[in-house]
XYZ file of C-alpha atoms in Angstrom:
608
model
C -19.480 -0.379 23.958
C -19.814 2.021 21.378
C -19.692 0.638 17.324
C -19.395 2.879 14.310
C -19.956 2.710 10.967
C -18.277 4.731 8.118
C -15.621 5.275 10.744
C -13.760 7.533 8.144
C -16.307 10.335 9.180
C -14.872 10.135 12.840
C -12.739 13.290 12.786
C -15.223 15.547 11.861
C -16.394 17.810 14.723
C -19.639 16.251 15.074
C -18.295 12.548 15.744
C -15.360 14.005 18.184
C -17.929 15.657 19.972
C -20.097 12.174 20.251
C -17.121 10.188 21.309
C -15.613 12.620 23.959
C -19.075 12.957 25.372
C -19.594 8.905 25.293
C -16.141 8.231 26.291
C -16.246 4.192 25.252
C -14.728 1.378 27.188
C -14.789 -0.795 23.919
C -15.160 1.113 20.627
C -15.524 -0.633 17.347
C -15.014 1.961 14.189
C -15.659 -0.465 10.933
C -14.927 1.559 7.201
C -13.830 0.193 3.732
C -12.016 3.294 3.114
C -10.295 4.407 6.068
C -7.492 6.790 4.080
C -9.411 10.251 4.492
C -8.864 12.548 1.370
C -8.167 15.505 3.826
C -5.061 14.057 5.501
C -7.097 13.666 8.827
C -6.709 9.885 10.605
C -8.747 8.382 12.550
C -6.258 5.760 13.990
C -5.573 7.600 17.262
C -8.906 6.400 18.960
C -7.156 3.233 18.376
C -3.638 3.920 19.165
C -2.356 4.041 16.013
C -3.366 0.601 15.321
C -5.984 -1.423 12.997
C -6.873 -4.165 14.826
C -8.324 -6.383 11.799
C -8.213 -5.497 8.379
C -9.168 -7.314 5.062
C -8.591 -5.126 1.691
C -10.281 -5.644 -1.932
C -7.921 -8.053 -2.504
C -8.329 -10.538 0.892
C -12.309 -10.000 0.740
C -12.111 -11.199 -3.138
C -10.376 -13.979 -2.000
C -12.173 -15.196 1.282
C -15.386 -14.640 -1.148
C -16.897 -12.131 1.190
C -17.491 -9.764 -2.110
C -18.984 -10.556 -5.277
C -16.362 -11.268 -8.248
C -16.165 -8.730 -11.256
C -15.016 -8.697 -14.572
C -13.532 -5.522 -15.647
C -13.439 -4.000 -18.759
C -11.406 -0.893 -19.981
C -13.342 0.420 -22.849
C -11.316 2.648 -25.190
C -12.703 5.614 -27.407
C -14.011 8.075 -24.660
C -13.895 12.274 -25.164
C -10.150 13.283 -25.737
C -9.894 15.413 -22.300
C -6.732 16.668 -22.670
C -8.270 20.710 -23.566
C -10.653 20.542 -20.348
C -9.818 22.731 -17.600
C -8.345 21.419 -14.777
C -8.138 23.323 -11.354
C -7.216 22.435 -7.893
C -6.890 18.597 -8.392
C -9.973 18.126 -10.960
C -11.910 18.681 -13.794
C -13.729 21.853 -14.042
C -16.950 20.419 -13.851
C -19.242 22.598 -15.539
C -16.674 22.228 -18.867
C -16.452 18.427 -18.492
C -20.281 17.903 -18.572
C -20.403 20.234 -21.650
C -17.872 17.473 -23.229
C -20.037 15.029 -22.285
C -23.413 15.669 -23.092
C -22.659 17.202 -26.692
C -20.899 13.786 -27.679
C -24.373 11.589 -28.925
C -21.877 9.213 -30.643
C -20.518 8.328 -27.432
C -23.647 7.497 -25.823
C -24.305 5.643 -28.530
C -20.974 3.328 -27.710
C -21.664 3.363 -24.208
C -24.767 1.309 -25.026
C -22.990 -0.591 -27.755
C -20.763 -1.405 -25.475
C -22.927 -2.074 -22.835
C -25.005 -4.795 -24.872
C -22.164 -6.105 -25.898
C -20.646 -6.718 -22.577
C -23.521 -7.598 -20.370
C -25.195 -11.311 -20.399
C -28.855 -9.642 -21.193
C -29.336 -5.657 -20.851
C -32.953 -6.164 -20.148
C -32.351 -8.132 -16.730
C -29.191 -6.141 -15.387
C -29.349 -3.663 -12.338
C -27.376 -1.271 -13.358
C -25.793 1.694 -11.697
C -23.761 4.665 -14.187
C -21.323 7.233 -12.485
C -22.045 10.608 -14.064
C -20.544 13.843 -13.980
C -23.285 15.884 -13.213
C -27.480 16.485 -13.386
C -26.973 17.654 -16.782
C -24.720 14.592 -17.777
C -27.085 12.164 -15.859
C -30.744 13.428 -17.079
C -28.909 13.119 -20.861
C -27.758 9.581 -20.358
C -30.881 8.465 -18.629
C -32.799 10.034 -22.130
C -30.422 8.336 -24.707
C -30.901 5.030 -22.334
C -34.934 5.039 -22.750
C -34.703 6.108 -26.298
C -33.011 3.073 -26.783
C -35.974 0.823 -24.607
C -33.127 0.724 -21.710
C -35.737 1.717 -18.449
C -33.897 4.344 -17.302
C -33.857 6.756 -14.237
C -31.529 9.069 -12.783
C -30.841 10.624 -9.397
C -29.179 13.129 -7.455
C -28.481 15.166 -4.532
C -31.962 16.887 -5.404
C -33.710 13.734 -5.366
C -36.303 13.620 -3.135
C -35.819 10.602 -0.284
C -39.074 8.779 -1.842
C -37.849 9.064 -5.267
C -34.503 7.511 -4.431
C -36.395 4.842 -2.587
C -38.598 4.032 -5.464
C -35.628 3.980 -7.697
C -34.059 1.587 -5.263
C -36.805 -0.253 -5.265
C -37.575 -0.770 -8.957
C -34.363 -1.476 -9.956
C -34.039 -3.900 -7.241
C -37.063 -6.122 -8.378
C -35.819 -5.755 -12.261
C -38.635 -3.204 -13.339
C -35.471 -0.608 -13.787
C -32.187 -1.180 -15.438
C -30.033 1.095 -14.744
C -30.040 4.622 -12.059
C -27.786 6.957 -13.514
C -26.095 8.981 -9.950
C -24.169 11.970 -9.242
C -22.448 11.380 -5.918
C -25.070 9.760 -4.289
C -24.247 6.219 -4.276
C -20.526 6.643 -2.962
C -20.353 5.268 0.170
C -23.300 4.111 2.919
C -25.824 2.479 1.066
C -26.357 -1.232 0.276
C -27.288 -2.535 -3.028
C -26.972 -5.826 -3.196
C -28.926 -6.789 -6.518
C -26.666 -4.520 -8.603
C -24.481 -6.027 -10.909
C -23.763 -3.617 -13.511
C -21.524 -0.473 -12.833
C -20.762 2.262 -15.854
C -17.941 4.663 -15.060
C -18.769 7.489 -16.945
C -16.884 9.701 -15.760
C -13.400 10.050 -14.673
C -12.989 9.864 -11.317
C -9.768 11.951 -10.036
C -10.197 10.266 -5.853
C -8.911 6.816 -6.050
C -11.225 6.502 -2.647
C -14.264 7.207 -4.726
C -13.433 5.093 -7.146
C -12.844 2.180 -4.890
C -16.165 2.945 -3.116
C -18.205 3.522 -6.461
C -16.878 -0.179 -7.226
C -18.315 -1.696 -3.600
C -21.583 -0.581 -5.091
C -21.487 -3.597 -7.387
C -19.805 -5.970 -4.969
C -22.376 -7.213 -2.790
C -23.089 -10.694 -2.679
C -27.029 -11.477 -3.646
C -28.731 -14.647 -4.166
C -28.507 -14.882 -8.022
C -25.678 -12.888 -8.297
C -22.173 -14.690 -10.111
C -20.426 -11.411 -10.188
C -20.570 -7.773 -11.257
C -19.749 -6.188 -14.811
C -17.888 -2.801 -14.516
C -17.536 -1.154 -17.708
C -14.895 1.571 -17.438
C -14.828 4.450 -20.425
C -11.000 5.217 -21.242
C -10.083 8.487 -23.116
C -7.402 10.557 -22.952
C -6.989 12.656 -20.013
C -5.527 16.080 -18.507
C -1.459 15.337 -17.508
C -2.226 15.617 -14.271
C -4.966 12.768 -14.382
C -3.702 9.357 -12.780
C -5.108 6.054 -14.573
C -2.682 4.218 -12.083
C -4.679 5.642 -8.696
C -7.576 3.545 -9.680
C -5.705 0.346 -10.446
C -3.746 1.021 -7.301
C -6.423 1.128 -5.245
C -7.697 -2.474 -6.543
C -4.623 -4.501 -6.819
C -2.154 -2.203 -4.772
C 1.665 -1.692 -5.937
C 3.970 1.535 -7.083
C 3.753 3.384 -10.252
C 6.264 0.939 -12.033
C 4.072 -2.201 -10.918
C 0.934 -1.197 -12.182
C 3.055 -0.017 -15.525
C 4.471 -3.818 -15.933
C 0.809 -5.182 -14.680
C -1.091 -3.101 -17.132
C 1.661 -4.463 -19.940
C 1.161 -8.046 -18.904
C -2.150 -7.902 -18.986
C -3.010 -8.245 -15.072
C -1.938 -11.805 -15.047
C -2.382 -12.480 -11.160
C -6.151 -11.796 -9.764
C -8.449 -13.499 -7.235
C -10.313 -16.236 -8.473
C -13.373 -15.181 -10.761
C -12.210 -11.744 -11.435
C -10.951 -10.591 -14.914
C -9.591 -7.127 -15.642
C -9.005 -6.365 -19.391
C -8.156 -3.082 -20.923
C -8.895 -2.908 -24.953
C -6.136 -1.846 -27.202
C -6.921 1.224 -27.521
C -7.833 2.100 -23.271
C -4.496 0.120 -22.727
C -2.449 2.488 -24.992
C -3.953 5.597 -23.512
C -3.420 4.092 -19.454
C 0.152 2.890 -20.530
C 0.827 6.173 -22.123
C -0.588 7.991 -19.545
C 1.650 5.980 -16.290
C 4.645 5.971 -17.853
C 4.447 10.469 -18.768
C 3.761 10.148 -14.403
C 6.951 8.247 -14.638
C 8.997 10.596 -16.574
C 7.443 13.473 -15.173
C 8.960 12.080 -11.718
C 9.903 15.322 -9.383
C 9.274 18.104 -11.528
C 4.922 16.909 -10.952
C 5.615 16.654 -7.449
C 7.185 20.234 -7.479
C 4.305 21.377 -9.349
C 1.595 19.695 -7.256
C 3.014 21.111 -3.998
C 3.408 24.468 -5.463
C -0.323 24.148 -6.006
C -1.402 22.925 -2.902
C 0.630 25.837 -1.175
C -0.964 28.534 -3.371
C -4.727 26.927 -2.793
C -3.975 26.916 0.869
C -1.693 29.870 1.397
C 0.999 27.741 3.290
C 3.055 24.830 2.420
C 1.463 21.688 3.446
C 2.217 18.969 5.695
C 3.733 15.763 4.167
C 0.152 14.026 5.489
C -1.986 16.740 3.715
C 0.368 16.468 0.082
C 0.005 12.670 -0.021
C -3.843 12.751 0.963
C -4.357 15.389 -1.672
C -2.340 13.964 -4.458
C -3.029 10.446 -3.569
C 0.750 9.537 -3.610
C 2.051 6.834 -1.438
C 5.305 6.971 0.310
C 7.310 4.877 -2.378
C 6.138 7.413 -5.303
C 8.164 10.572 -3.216
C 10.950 8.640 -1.176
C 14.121 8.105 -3.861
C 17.665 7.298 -3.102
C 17.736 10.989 -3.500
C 14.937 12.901 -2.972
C 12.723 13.039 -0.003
C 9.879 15.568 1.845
C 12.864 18.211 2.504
C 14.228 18.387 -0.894
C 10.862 18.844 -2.743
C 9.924 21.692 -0.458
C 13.238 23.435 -0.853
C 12.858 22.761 -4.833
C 9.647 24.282 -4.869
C 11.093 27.052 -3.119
C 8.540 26.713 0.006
C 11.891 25.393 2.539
C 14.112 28.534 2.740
C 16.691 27.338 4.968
C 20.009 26.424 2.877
C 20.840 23.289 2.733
C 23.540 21.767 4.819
C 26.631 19.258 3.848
C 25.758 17.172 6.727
C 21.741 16.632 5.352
C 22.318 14.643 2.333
C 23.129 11.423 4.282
C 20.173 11.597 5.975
C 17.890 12.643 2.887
C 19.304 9.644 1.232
C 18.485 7.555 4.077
C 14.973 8.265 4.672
C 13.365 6.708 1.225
C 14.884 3.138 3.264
C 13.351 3.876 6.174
C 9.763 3.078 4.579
C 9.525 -0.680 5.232
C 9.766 0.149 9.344
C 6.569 -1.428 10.818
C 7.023 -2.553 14.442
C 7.389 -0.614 17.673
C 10.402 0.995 17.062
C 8.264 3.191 15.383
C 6.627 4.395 18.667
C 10.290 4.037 20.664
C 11.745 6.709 17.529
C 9.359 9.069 18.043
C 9.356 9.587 21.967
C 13.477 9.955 21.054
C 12.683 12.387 18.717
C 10.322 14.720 20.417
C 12.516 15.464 23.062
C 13.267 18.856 23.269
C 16.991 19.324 23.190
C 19.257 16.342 21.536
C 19.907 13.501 23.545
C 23.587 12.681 24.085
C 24.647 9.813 22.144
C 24.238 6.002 23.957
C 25.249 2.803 21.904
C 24.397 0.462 24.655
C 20.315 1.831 23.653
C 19.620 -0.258 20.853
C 16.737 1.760 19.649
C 19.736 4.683 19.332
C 21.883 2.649 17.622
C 19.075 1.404 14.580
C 17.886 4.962 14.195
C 21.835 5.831 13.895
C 21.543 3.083 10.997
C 18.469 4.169 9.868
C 19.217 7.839 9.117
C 22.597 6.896 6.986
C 25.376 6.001 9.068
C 26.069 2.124 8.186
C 29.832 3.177 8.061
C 30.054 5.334 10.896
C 31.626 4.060 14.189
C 29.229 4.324 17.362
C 30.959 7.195 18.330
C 29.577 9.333 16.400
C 26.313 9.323 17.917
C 26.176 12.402 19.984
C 26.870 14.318 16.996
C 24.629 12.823 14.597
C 21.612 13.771 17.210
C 22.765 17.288 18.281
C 23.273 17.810 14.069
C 19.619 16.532 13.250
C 18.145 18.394 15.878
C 19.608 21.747 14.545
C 17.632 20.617 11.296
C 14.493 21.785 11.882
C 13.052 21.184 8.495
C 14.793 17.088 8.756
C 13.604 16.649 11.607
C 10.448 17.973 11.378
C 10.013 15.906 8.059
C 11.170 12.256 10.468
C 8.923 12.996 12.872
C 6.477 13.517 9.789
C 7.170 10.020 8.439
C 7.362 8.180 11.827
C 3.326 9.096 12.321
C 2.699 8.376 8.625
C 4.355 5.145 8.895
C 2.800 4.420 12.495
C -0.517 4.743 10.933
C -0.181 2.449 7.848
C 1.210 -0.463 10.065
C -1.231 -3.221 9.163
C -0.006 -5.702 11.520
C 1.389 -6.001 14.842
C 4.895 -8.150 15.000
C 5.308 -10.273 18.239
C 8.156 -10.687 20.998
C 10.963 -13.442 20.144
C 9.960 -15.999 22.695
C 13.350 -17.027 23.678
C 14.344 -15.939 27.152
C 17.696 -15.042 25.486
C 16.842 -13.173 22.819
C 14.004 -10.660 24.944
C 15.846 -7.704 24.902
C 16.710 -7.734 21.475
C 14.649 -5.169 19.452
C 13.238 -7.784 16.737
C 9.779 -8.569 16.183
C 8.053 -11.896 14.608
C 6.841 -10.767 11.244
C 8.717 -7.609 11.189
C 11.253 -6.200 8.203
C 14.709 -5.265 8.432
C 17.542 -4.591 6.510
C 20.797 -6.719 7.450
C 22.280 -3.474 9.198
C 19.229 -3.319 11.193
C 19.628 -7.213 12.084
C 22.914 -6.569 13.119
C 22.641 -3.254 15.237
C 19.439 -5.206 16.972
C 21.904 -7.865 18.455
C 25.029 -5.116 18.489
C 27.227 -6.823 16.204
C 30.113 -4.709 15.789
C 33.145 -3.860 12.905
C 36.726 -3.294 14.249
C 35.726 0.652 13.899
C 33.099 0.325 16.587
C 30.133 0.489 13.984
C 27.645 -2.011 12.626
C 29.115 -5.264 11.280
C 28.503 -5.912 7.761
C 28.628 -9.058 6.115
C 27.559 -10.312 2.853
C 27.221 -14.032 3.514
C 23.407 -15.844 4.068
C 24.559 -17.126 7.251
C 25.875 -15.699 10.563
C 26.023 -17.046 13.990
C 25.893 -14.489 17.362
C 27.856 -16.543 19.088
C 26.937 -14.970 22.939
C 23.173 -15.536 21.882
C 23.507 -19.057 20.398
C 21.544 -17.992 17.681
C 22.263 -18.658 13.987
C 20.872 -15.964 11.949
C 19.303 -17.358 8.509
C 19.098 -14.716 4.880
C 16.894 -16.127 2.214
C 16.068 -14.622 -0.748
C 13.825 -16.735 -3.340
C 14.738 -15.470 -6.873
C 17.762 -16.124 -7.032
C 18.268 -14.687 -10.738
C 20.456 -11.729 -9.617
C 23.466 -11.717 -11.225
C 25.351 -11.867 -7.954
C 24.454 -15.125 -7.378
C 26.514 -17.924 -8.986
C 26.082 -21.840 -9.507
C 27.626 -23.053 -5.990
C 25.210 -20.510 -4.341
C 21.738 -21.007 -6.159
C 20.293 -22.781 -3.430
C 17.045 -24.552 -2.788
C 14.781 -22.693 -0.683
C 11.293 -22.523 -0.629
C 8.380 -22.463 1.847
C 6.351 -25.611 2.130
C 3.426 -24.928 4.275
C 3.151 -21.638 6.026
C 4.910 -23.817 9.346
C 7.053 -25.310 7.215
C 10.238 -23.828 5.277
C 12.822 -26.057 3.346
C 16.375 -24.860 3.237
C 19.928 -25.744 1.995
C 22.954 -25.071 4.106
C 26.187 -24.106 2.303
C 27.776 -26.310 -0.133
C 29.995 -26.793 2.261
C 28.129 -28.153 5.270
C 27.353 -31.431 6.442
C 26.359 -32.832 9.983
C 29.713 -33.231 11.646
C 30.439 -29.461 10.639
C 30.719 -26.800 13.656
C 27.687 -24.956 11.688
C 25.787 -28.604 10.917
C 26.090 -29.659 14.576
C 24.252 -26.355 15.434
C 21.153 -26.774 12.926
C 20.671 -30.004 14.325
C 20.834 -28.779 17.990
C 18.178 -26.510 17.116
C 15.310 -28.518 18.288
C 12.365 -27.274 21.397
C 13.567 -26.614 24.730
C 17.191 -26.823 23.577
C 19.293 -23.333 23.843
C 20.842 -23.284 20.043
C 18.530 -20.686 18.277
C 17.982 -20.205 14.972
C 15.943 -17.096 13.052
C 14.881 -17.113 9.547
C 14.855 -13.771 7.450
C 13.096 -13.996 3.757
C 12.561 -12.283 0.991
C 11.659 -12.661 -1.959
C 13.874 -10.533 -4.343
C 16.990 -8.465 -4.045
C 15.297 -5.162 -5.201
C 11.561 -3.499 -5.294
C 10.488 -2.067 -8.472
C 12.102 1.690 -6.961
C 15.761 -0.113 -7.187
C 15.951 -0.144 -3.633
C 17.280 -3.152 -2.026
C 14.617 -4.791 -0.340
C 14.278 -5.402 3.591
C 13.736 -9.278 5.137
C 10.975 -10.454 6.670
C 11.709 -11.619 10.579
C 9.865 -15.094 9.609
C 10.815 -16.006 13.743
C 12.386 -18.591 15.356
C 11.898 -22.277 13.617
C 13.221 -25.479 15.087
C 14.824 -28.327 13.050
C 12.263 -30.839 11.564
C 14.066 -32.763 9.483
C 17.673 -33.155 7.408
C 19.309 -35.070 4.662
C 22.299 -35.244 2.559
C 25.267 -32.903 2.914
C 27.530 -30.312 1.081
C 25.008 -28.742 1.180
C 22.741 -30.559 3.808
C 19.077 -30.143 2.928
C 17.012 -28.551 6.259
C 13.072 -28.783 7.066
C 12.699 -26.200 9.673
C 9.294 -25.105 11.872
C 8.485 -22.064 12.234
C 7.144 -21.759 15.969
C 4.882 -19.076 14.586
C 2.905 -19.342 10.972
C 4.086 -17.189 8.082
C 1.607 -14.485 6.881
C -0.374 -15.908 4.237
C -0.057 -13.449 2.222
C 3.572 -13.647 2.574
C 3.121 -17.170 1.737
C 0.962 -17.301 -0.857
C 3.548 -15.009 -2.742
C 6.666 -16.755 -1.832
C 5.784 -20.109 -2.966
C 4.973 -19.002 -6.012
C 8.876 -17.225 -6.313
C 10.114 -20.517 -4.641
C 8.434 -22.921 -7.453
């Protein structure tokens, strides 16, 4: 058995070399920030799996970290003239803004008094830019009767121990740090954190804040005073937010709006008017600036590296996620060729596939693995609809209105692609590494060979190219309705979607649904169903042991926040727990397996 901490350092040379020679029978690799800011993953010592996982969010909320209140304090340097090179603030330029600003040292420990309970009894910790930056904080600090130290790479090992130490027993206030304090050591007694600096690595950030959030004896939570000014263009406010609370560019835009209305209990994140104005302004210019940033920022990356990178390597560097390059037009492909790093013309049959890929991003079961043994075969397979995994990739890469037939020649197309399918392969690993959870079999005999998994998403095409539902033209069946029943599997296939405020839906179909417990979901049948209907006399054969089936798909709005319409989640089979009424008959169904709770906790909320 072989355990490792700060298992983000595992694909260096040094820790391949260890775990090659050790070869493990059990290896346990435990990080908080396993995204790598060099595009390398760690996740194949684990084939391509996490195997437990808790994020900011889930430890705030099982209490396993310390609360915080956040504050977004306004009025820090104007930024905007500093240099900015290779992903960053020239460094040299951005301490001289610093350190010649007295007034706004002054506010920092204005603002500081201000915010924490007493200044004389906090342990503080303050995120500077450099030695220069740190030694001038740490002066302006004790000129003000604030004990003050400050420490660095330089420091010796006994001077950052004694630091440690005094400001652990509350002879020290606050250790101002230059990349020391990032990651791998534990300070439990510090409650205070001062970003002075803006920190361009979302990772950082999110590890700078785990400095505060240890849990001590004593300890109610941790003040984090943030210093807000406007920054260089290519500066993203939203990477730090993301990395707390999660969500696309346009979330974080309506959450910073609204005020962050929805956080674990005990935390508080508020922005002042003037840090809100400068975040807001500062997300939404991202917004605008849409593809021609991307263009720019892979330009750069190419010119720093001399070749174009690898879709990994651009969203490690730029700190992107999936949702903030996949459009409804615009994919890996298209921003290469725009940036004039893909020289191959473009060809008439590509576009349905480069519109296709930005829906391919909610894929998280083991199709994933089954797509990319198809794809890395050397020459193009010939086309099989009786493979299911063929026929969902088929549906997958843009061809909901083909007919079957066409299969042959959508693979021997796509593999004379190079740059497409290069990219798929691409996105299969990426998404095969962010899979957070690991869906489950159906456990009806019946339904075994159908490619569906418990707590899985898919898009209604997918549902019905899983149990080969076909249209007249020999493609995938679509349908509109909430409700359809495969007759040769006895299985009633259930839609839900909770906010029902679309404009598509009208009185007679505003039904009731609405998780109970995470075992229990309540449903309404169509208006016009009652017991002694065909479709009744099915829900209420749907009990254990019997062979009527029925699966539940949810979710919770039509749309994300890219316009995209939104995948279900495969809540599993669920027998029939109780009834009443009719036109429409009100259902109680069990789910045989729990609901995610987050899944729950969110949908409830939607369902009222």
């Amino acid at each position: 058995i072989v355990i490792v901490d700060e298992f983000h350092h595992a694909a260096a040379a040094t820790y391949e070399r260890l775990l090659q020679y050790a070869r493990p029978r059990v290896l346990l690799g435990l990080t908080a920030t396993p995204e790598r800011a060099d595009g390398e993953s760690v996740l194949g010592w684990f084939d391509g799996r996490v195997a437990s996982e808790s994020r900011l969010w889930n430890a705030l909320d099982e209490s396993l970290l310390c609360p915080f209140q956040y504050f977004g304090v306004g009025g820090a340097p104007d930024l905007r003239g500093v240099r900015w090179s290779r992903g960053r603030y020239d460094t040299t330029a951005l301490s001289n803004v610093y350190t010649a600003d007295h007034l706004f040292a002054t506010r920092v420990l204005q603002e500081t008094r201000a915010k924490v309970r007493d200044i004389t009894t906090m342990r503080a910790l303050g995120f500077c830019v450099d030695i220069k930056h740190a030694m001038f904080m740490t002066e302006r600090f004790n000129e003000a009767g604030v004990k003050a130290r400050h420490l660095s790479g330089r420091s010796s090992s006994a001077e950052r121990d004694e630091a440690v130490h005094l400001l652990a027993a509350g002879e020290l206030q606050i250790v101002f740090t230059v990349d020391l304090f990032n990651e791998g050591v534990d300070l439990p007694a510090v409650d205070t954190l001062l970003f002075l600096r803006p920190t361009e690595s979302a990772t950082i950030f999110l590890q700078q804040l785990g400095r505060g959030l240890r849990r001590a004896p004593g300890k109610e939570c941790c003040t984090v005073l943030d210093f807000i000014g406007h920054a260089n263009r290519r500066f993203r406010f939203d990477a730090r937010y993301r990395a707390i609370i999660g969500g696309t560019r346009r979330q974080i835009e309506r959450t910073v709006e609204d005020g962050f209305p929805s956080l674990p209990s005990g935390c508080f994140i508020h922005l002042d008017r003037e840090a809100q104005i400068v975040v807001l302004e500062n997300v939404r210019a991202a917004l605008r600036a849409g593809r021609s940033a991307l263009i720019d920022d892979v330009k750069a990356l190419a010119a720093r590296d001399d070749e174009p990178p690898t879709l990994r390597a651009f969203l490690n560097a730029t700190e992107l996620d999936l949702e903030d390059l996949y459009t409804k037009t615009w994919c890996w492909t298209s921003v290469l060729r725009k940036a004039g790093l893909e020289t191959s013309a473009p060809d008439p049959g590509d576009a349905a596939v480069e519109r296709a890929l930005s829906r391919m991003l909610h894929v998280d079961d083991d199709r994933l693995e089954r797509f990319e043994q198809f794809l890395s075969r050397s020459r193009a397979p010939a086309g099989d609809a009786s493979d299911p995994y063929q026929r969902l990739l088929f549906i997958l890469t843009g061809h909901m209105r083909d007919p079957y037939d066409k299969l042959g020649d959508t693979w021997r197309h796509l593999w004379s692609r190079a740059p497409l399918h290069r990219e798929l392969l691409e996105l299969i690993a990426i998404l095969r590494d962010r899979r957070r959870r690991v869906p489950s079999p159906l456990d009806a005999p019946p339904l075994a060979n159908v490619p569906l998994r418990v707590h899985g998403t898919y898009s209604r095409d997918e549902v019905f190219a899983a149990f080969d539902e076909r249209s007249s033209k020999n493609g995938v069946k679509r349908t509109q309705g909430g409700i359809f029943n495969v007759e040769r599997y006895k299985t009633e296939l259930l839609f839900v979607e909770l906010d029902k405020r679309d404009k598509d839906y009208t009185p007679s179909t505003l039904y009731n649904d609405y998780p109970v417990t995470p075992t229990q979901f309540h449903w309404e049948s169509q208006a016009s169903c009652h017991a002694k209907t065909a479709a009744g006399r099915r829900y209420l054969n749907a009990t254990p042991g019997s062979d009527q089936h029925v699966l539940l798909f949810v979710r919770q709005r039509r749309r994300d926040a890219r316009g995209q319409v939104n995948p279900y989640l495969l809540l599993g089979l669920c027998d029939l727990l109780d009834h009443r009424g009719a036109r429409p008959m009100q259902v109680d169904w069990r789910l045989r397996v729990p609901m995610p709770s987050w899944f729950f906790q969110e949908t409830k909320v939607a369902g009222g």
